[in-house]
Every structure is written in C-alpha cells, then in structure tokens.
Tab-separated table of C-alpha atoms in Angstrom:
chain	number	residue	atom	x	y	z
G	1	MET	CA	88.458	91.446	100.551
G	2	ASN	CA	89.193	92.601	96.931
G	3	LEU	CA	90.919	96.150	97.111
G	4	ARG	CA	88.899	97.613	94.296
G	5	LEU	CA	85.899	96.148	95.823
G	6	ILE	CA	86.916	97.335	99.216
G	7	VAL	CA	87.610	101.036	98.278
G	8	ALA	CA	84.290	101.029	95.806
G	9	LEU	CA	81.936	100.205	99.266
G	10	LEU	CA	83.213	103.199	100.252
G	11	VAL	CA	79.461	105.203	99.690
G	12	LEU	CA	79.593	108.165	102.264
G	13	SER	CA	76.906	111.208	102.948
G	14	GLY	CA	76.347	114.411	104.466
G	15	ALA	CA	77.263	118.572	104.465
G	16	ALA	CA	79.988	120.314	102.135
G	17	LEU	CA	82.779	120.707	104.475
G	18	PRO	CA	84.486	124.110	105.078
G	19	ILE	CA	87.696	125.618	102.858
G	20	ARG	CA	91.070	125.250	104.809
G	21	ASP	CA	93.902	127.325	104.178
G	22	ALA	CA	96.896	125.116	104.124
G	23	TRP	CA	97.876	122.445	101.746
G	24	ALA	CA	98.003	118.992	103.136
G	25	TRP	CA	101.777	118.083	103.133
G	26	GLY	CA	102.709	121.024	101.138
G	27	ASP	CA	104.530	120.278	97.654
G	28	GLN	CA	107.566	118.848	98.907
G	29	GLY	CA	105.347	115.517	100.483
G	30	HIS	CA	103.256	114.780	97.541
G	31	LYS	CA	105.892	114.981	95.228
G	32	VAL	CA	107.721	112.397	97.787
G	33	ILE	CA	104.988	110.202	98.462
G	34	CYS	CA	103.800	109.675	94.545
G	35	GLU	CA	107.427	109.108	93.310
G	36	ILE	CA	107.415	106.222	96.215
G	37	ALA	CA	104.480	104.885	94.542
G	38	ILE	CA	105.642	105.328	90.784
G	39	ARG	CA	108.974	103.255	91.984
G	40	LEU	CA	106.175	100.510	93.362
G	41	VAL	CA	103.953	99.979	91.157
G	42	GLN	CA	104.220	97.055	88.822
G	43	PRO	CA	105.850	97.714	85.075
G	44	GLY	CA	102.280	97.514	83.263
G	45	THR	CA	101.406	100.159	85.869
G	46	ARG	CA	104.397	102.162	85.728
G	47	ALA	CA	103.714	102.379	82.057
G	48	GLU	CA	99.737	103.257	81.792
G	49	ILE	CA	100.709	106.308	84.553
G	50	GLN	CA	103.640	107.374	81.798
G	51	LYS	CA	101.113	107.178	79.215
G	52	LEU	CA	98.414	109.288	80.997
G	53	ILE	CA	100.878	111.926	81.990
G	54	SER	CA	102.602	112.532	78.399
G	55	ASN	CA	99.048	113.920	77.618
G	56	ASP	CA	99.319	116.513	80.615
G	57	ASP	CA	100.201	120.109	79.346
G	58	ARG	CA	101.963	121.000	82.409
G	59	PHE	CA	103.455	117.997	84.204
G	60	ASN	CA	106.188	115.576	82.859
G	61	SER	CA	106.393	113.486	85.787
G	62	PHE	CA	103.447	111.903	87.986
G	63	SER	CA	105.640	113.006	91.108
G	64	ASP	CA	105.126	116.448	90.502
G	65	SER	CA	101.109	116.124	88.766
G	66	CYS	CA	100.148	115.290	92.169
G	67	THR	CA	100.442	119.170	93.399
G	68	TRP	CA	97.941	119.594	90.800
G	69	PRO	CA	94.573	120.069	93.039
G	70	ASP	CA	95.856	122.553	94.995
G	71	HIS	CA	97.269	124.879	92.215
G	72	PRO	CA	95.054	126.675	91.852
G	73	ARG	CA	92.889	124.663	94.779
G	74	GLN	CA	90.313	122.460	93.395
G	75	ARG	CA	87.331	120.109	95.277
G	76	ALA	CA	88.243	122.057	98.117
G	77	SER	CA	85.841	120.445	100.533
G	78	GLU	CA	87.668	116.654	99.337
G	79	HIS	CA	91.181	117.404	100.750
G	80	PHE	CA	89.883	116.568	104.426
G	81	VAL	CA	87.620	115.157	107.176
G	82	ASN	CA	86.106	116.761	109.984
G	83	LEU	CA	85.557	115.221	112.675
G	84	PRO	CA	83.458	115.566	116.322
G	85	ARG	CA	86.280	116.932	119.196
G	86	ASP	CA	84.810	113.559	121.221
G	87	SER	CA	85.107	111.501	118.433
G	88	ALA	CA	87.025	108.163	118.555
G	89	GLY	CA	87.315	108.160	114.542
G	90	LEU	CA	85.507	107.068	111.887
G	91	SER	CA	83.429	104.148	112.483
G	92	SER	CA	81.754	103.459	109.228
G	93	GLU	CA	82.605	104.441	105.784
G	94	THR	CA	80.534	108.207	106.272
G	95	CYS	CA	81.901	111.556	106.468
G	96	PRO	CA	80.727	113.078	109.902
G	97	GLY	CA	78.294	115.697	108.896
G	98	ALA	CA	79.394	116.397	105.352
G	99	SER	CA	78.325	115.057	101.717
G	100	ALA	CA	82.092	114.751	100.299
G	101	CYS	CA	85.629	114.073	102.317
G	102	VAL	CA	88.885	112.886	101.161
G	103	VAL	CA	87.669	109.398	101.505
G	104	THR	CA	84.968	110.124	99.147
G	105	ALA	CA	87.196	112.021	97.084
G	106	ILE	CA	89.930	108.532	96.955
G	107	LYS	CA	86.221	106.124	96.238
G	108	LYS	CA	84.972	108.733	92.915
G	109	ASP	CA	88.455	108.856	91.488
G	110	PHE	CA	89.768	105.217	91.908
G	111	GLU	CA	86.777	104.337	90.002
G	112	VAL	CA	87.187	106.458	87.065
G	113	LEU	CA	90.463	105.531	87.043
G	114	SER	CA	89.711	101.594	86.945
G	115	SER	CA	86.406	102.481	84.281
G	116	SER	CA	87.140	101.263	81.131
G	117	SER	CA	84.216	103.699	79.870
G	118	ALA	CA	86.271	106.904	80.850
G	119	SER	CA	88.184	108.937	78.446
G	120	GLN	CA	91.906	109.198	78.823
G	121	PRO	CA	91.351	113.136	79.284
G	122	GLN	CA	89.162	111.928	82.590
G	123	LYS	CA	91.401	109.108	83.979
G	124	LEU	CA	94.554	111.720	83.769
G	125	GLU	CA	92.701	114.268	85.831
G	126	SER	CA	91.556	111.490	88.249
G	127	LEU	CA	95.099	109.921	88.027
G	128	LYS	CA	96.490	113.146	89.499
G	129	PHE	CA	93.414	113.965	92.055
G	130	LEU	CA	93.746	110.105	93.349
G	131	GLY	CA	97.637	110.833	94.049
G	132	HIS	CA	96.941	113.734	95.812
G	133	TRP	CA	93.947	112.385	98.040
G	134	VAL	CA	95.993	109.449	99.322
G	135	GLY	CA	98.817	111.930	100.810
G	136	ASP	CA	96.371	114.378	102.026
G	137	ILE	CA	94.669	111.488	104.324
G	138	HIS	CA	97.831	110.212	105.739
G	139	GLN	CA	98.698	114.789	106.697
G	140	PRO	CA	97.482	113.899	110.165
G	141	LEU	CA	95.811	117.101	110.405
G	142	HIS	CA	93.251	116.905	107.527
G	143	VAL	CA	91.604	114.259	109.761
G	144	SER	CA	91.146	116.816	112.877
G	145	PHE	CA	88.301	119.321	113.526
G	146	GLU	CA	86.358	122.213	111.854
G	147	ASP	CA	86.629	125.044	114.560
G	148	ASP	CA	90.456	125.091	114.333
G	149	ARG	CA	90.544	124.537	110.660
G	150	GLY	CA	92.813	121.484	111.060
G	151	GLY	CA	95.079	123.487	113.305
G	152	ASN	CA	95.681	126.322	110.813
G	153	SER	CA	94.075	128.873	113.992
G	154	ILE	CA	96.796	127.466	116.198
G	155	LEU	CA	99.932	129.493	116.553
G	156	VAL	CA	103.445	128.180	116.953
G	157	THR	CA	106.512	129.403	118.325
G	158	GLY	CA	110.034	127.938	117.252
G	159	ILE	CA	111.706	126.923	113.966
G	160	CYS	CA	108.579	126.384	112.161
G	161	GLY	CA	106.677	128.823	110.825
G	162	THR	CA	103.466	130.329	111.956
G	163	ASN	CA	100.722	127.769	112.590
G	164	LEU	CA	100.427	124.195	113.595
G	165	HIS	CA	98.587	123.063	110.059
G	166	SER	CA	101.507	124.649	107.999
G	167	ALA	CA	104.316	122.857	110.505
G	168	TRP	CA	103.171	119.568	109.375
G	169	ASP	CA	102.584	120.407	106.218
G	170	THR	CA	106.177	121.607	104.803
G	171	CYS	CA	108.824	122.204	107.724
G	172	LEU	CA	108.384	119.029	109.594
G	173	VAL	CA	108.583	116.885	106.096
G	174	LEU	CA	111.726	119.180	104.967
G	175	ARG	CA	113.305	118.543	107.979
G	176	ALA	CA	112.264	114.545	108.120
G	177	VAL	CA	113.180	114.256	104.283
G	178	GLY	CA	115.313	117.306	102.978
G	179	GLU	CA	114.415	118.902	100.122
G	180	ASP	CA	115.535	116.377	96.989
G	181	VAL	CA	112.359	114.681	96.102
G	182	ASN	CA	114.334	111.556	94.804
G	183	GLU	CA	116.779	111.337	97.534
G	184	ALA	CA	114.027	111.187	99.785
G	185	ALA	CA	112.009	108.823	98.200
G	186	THR	CA	114.942	106.728	97.446
G	187	GLU	CA	115.807	106.546	101.806
G	188	LEU	CA	112.205	105.429	102.509
G	189	LEU	CA	111.824	102.920	100.435
G	190	LYS	CA	115.026	101.628	101.975
G	191	THR	CA	112.889	100.616	104.967
G	192	ILE	CA	109.726	99.567	103.420
G	193	THR	CA	110.168	95.748	103.545
G	194	PRO	CA	107.663	93.347	102.058
G	195	GLY	CA	106.253	92.571	105.145
G	196	ARG	CA	105.616	96.342	105.668
G	197	ILE	CA	103.722	96.516	102.369
G	198	GLU	CA	101.647	93.285	103.275
G	199	SER	CA	100.641	95.216	106.624
G	200	TRP	CA	100.145	98.815	105.351
G	201	THR	CA	98.064	97.375	102.199
G	202	HIS	CA	95.315	95.604	104.026
G	203	SER	CA	93.397	98.293	104.858
G	204	GLU	CA	90.910	100.772	103.426
G	205	PRO	CA	90.297	104.499	103.293
G	206	LYS	CA	88.949	104.628	106.326
G	207	ASP	CA	91.549	103.085	108.387
G	208	TRP	CA	94.240	105.362	107.271
G	209	ALA	CA	92.003	108.098	108.323
G	210	ASN	CA	91.902	106.886	112.022
G	211	GLU	CA	95.654	106.477	112.020
G	212	SER	CA	95.977	109.791	111.033
G	213	PHE	CA	93.355	110.988	113.523
G	214	ALA	CA	95.581	108.904	116.130
G	215	ILE	CA	98.287	110.738	115.232
G	216	ALA	CA	96.622	114.074	115.978
G	217	GLU	CA	95.378	113.465	119.088
G	218	GLN	CA	98.631	112.267	120.611
G	219	ALA	CA	100.207	114.665	123.051
G	220	GLN	CA	103.345	114.846	120.916
G	221	THR	CA	101.370	116.533	118.402
G	222	LYS	CA	100.619	118.841	120.521
G	223	TYR	CA	97.292	119.546	119.032
G	224	CYS	CA	95.022	117.569	121.438
G	225	ILE	CA	94.392	118.712	125.079
G	226	ARG	CA	92.054	116.041	126.274
G	227	GLN	CA	89.697	116.765	128.988
G	228	GLY	CA	87.605	113.735	129.027
G	229	ALA	CA	86.465	112.513	125.970
G	230	SER	CA	86.764	115.910	124.739
G	231	CYS	CA	89.996	116.880	122.804
G	232	ASP	CA	90.047	120.166	123.000
G	233	GLN	CA	92.329	123.008	121.712
G	234	PRO	CA	95.317	124.158	123.304
G	235	ALA	CA	95.755	127.251	125.299
G	236	GLY	CA	98.064	129.878	123.990
G	237	LYS	CA	100.735	129.122	120.727
G	238	VAL	CA	102.411	125.682	120.692
G	239	LYS	CA	106.377	125.313	120.973
G	240	ILE	CA	108.299	123.643	117.890
G	241	ASP	CA	111.616	123.232	118.826
G	242	ALA	CA	114.099	120.670	118.243
G	243	ALA	CA	112.561	118.447	120.698
G	244	TYR	CA	109.540	118.404	118.706
G	245	VAL	CA	110.947	117.933	115.387
G	246	ALA	CA	112.771	114.767	116.816
G	247	ALA	CA	109.757	113.511	118.435
G	248	ASN	CA	107.642	113.787	115.062
G	249	THR	CA	110.317	113.081	112.182
G	250	PRO	CA	109.509	108.938	112.827
G	251	ILE	CA	105.638	109.408	112.145
G	252	VAL	CA	105.941	111.842	109.495
G	253	ARG	CA	108.580	109.498	107.696
G	254	GLU	CA	106.069	106.396	108.279
G	255	GLN	CA	103.177	108.540	107.308
G	256	LEU	CA	105.189	109.571	103.724
G	257	GLN	CA	105.797	105.668	103.435
G	258	LYS	CA	102.358	104.238	103.943
G	259	ALA	CA	100.633	106.900	101.548
G	260	GLY	CA	102.991	105.772	99.198
G	261	VAL	CA	102.766	101.736	99.496
G	262	ARG	CA	99.055	102.464	99.743
G	263	LEU	CA	98.693	105.058	96.563
G	264	ALA	CA	101.054	102.395	94.379
G	265	HIS	CA	98.761	99.531	95.594
G	266	LEU	CA	95.691	101.422	94.418
G	267	LEU	CA	97.244	102.285	91.080
G	268	ASP	CA	98.090	98.551	90.483
G	269	ALA	CA	94.241	97.295	91.181
G	270	ALA	CA	92.867	100.487	88.907
G	271	LEU	CA	95.552	100.499	85.988
G	272	ARG	CA	97.104	97.262	85.755
G	273	LYS	CA	96.191	94.673	83.159
C-alpha cells in the first residue's frame, strides 16, 4: 500500500494525555535520527528540506531542528501514547482513551508537509514536528503506562541518572553512539542495508509503536514485572549497571536506525517531486 495512503488512514480518537517530564531520546537521539534521515532521503527531498530550513530563524540544519518541539515543550500530549497495563499493544489506529498521541501527531504533520495548499511556514513547522515525532515513537518508554509517567516515576541506581525514562532518553544513547552526532550517524548507517530498509519501511506508525511497547515490556528493560496478563511497575529502584547497558545498547542503536530510515521514507513520500 502507498505509504502516503497508509499514514493518511491513521484516524484516531479519545481523550487528552497528561504531560510527561522527560524528553524522548534527549536532544542527542533526535539529532542522530534526523541526521540519518537527511542522508538517506532522495536528492530532491533533501533540497526541499534544506529550502525549508533556510527560512528558519533558529536552526541551520534539519538534525538540530528536530529538537525544537522540546524547547519549549509543544503539543505536550502528542509526544507519547499510553496503554493499559494489560494491553497487548495497539490493535487499531486509535489512541486508547485519548484524542491525540504520537501516532496521530505523525499523521497530522505528514499531511501538512505533503499538502499542496500548506504555506511554507506551515510546512517548516510540520517538518520539525514530524522529525521529532518519529523519534519519539521509537523511544520504548514513550509507548508505555500513564501511572508511572513512562518510567519517570521509576527511580534508578547505578550509572544512568535518576529515573528509568531519563536513562533511556540520554544515558543509554550516549553510551550506545557517543556524543558526536555526525560520527554516530555515519557509524549507524554502515549497518543499514537495503534489506533492512525494505523490511523497516513496510510498516506504519501503529506497528512502530507496538515495536517500542514490546521493548518496554521485555524483562531486560526492567520496566515491566509480568503478573499474568498485567505488566506491573517494579518495586523499588532499577539497577542500571554495565550489564544493563550492554544488553540494551544493540536495542538503542537499532531503534535509532529504524527511526532514521522510516523518517526518510516519510519525508520522501511527502516532499519528493
């Protein structure tokens, strides 16, 4: 199915989500994802992106602009999706109990960016939002549970900050790819094969959310304690040590890669002439 059509079919409904404290992936992760995407898009798409960014009064590069929705926080309810603790994931293109979430945000800004009637300022804004949303949906703790605020309420000990969400936002990313955005993108691109691109782009945002939720529920993430059908909050603090980092580094790297590839595919679908 045509990707533009797939995304356009994502019509969702429900009630508003509460604000969360942490930012998905932190600035580093968002920049790496968008740097991967800008390198993968078709030349014509890249030219359109650069044309839009050239009119931005704050950013000189697309990768930097993808941090914009967090500084200051904008459209706060659209950075994540909450699921029930006994959920098996998203079974339809709806946000459970919500009128807006990260899945609908992708749909909304994709449509603006691909619209022939949208103004250049509108397209610029949606470009920055879309780059950010695709990053958000690939951060596992942004497809999670409301009552612990996506892991913000789960304290950690060890080498990664104060809570589980912030550990996944920044600490694990820096340990997985380092501090240099260009070097990180270059390194991650080395293992993005045509076969992986083909596999990763035959999906839609609902599937991306379910992939992230599956990671959030994995035992090695230590976010979910399985009690029958329920995924319960862990008791006490989560220990993040070298073994935790080693187990989750391949996951972080692949989520960054998937997000970059899928964002590039969306941008090509929206902007390629």
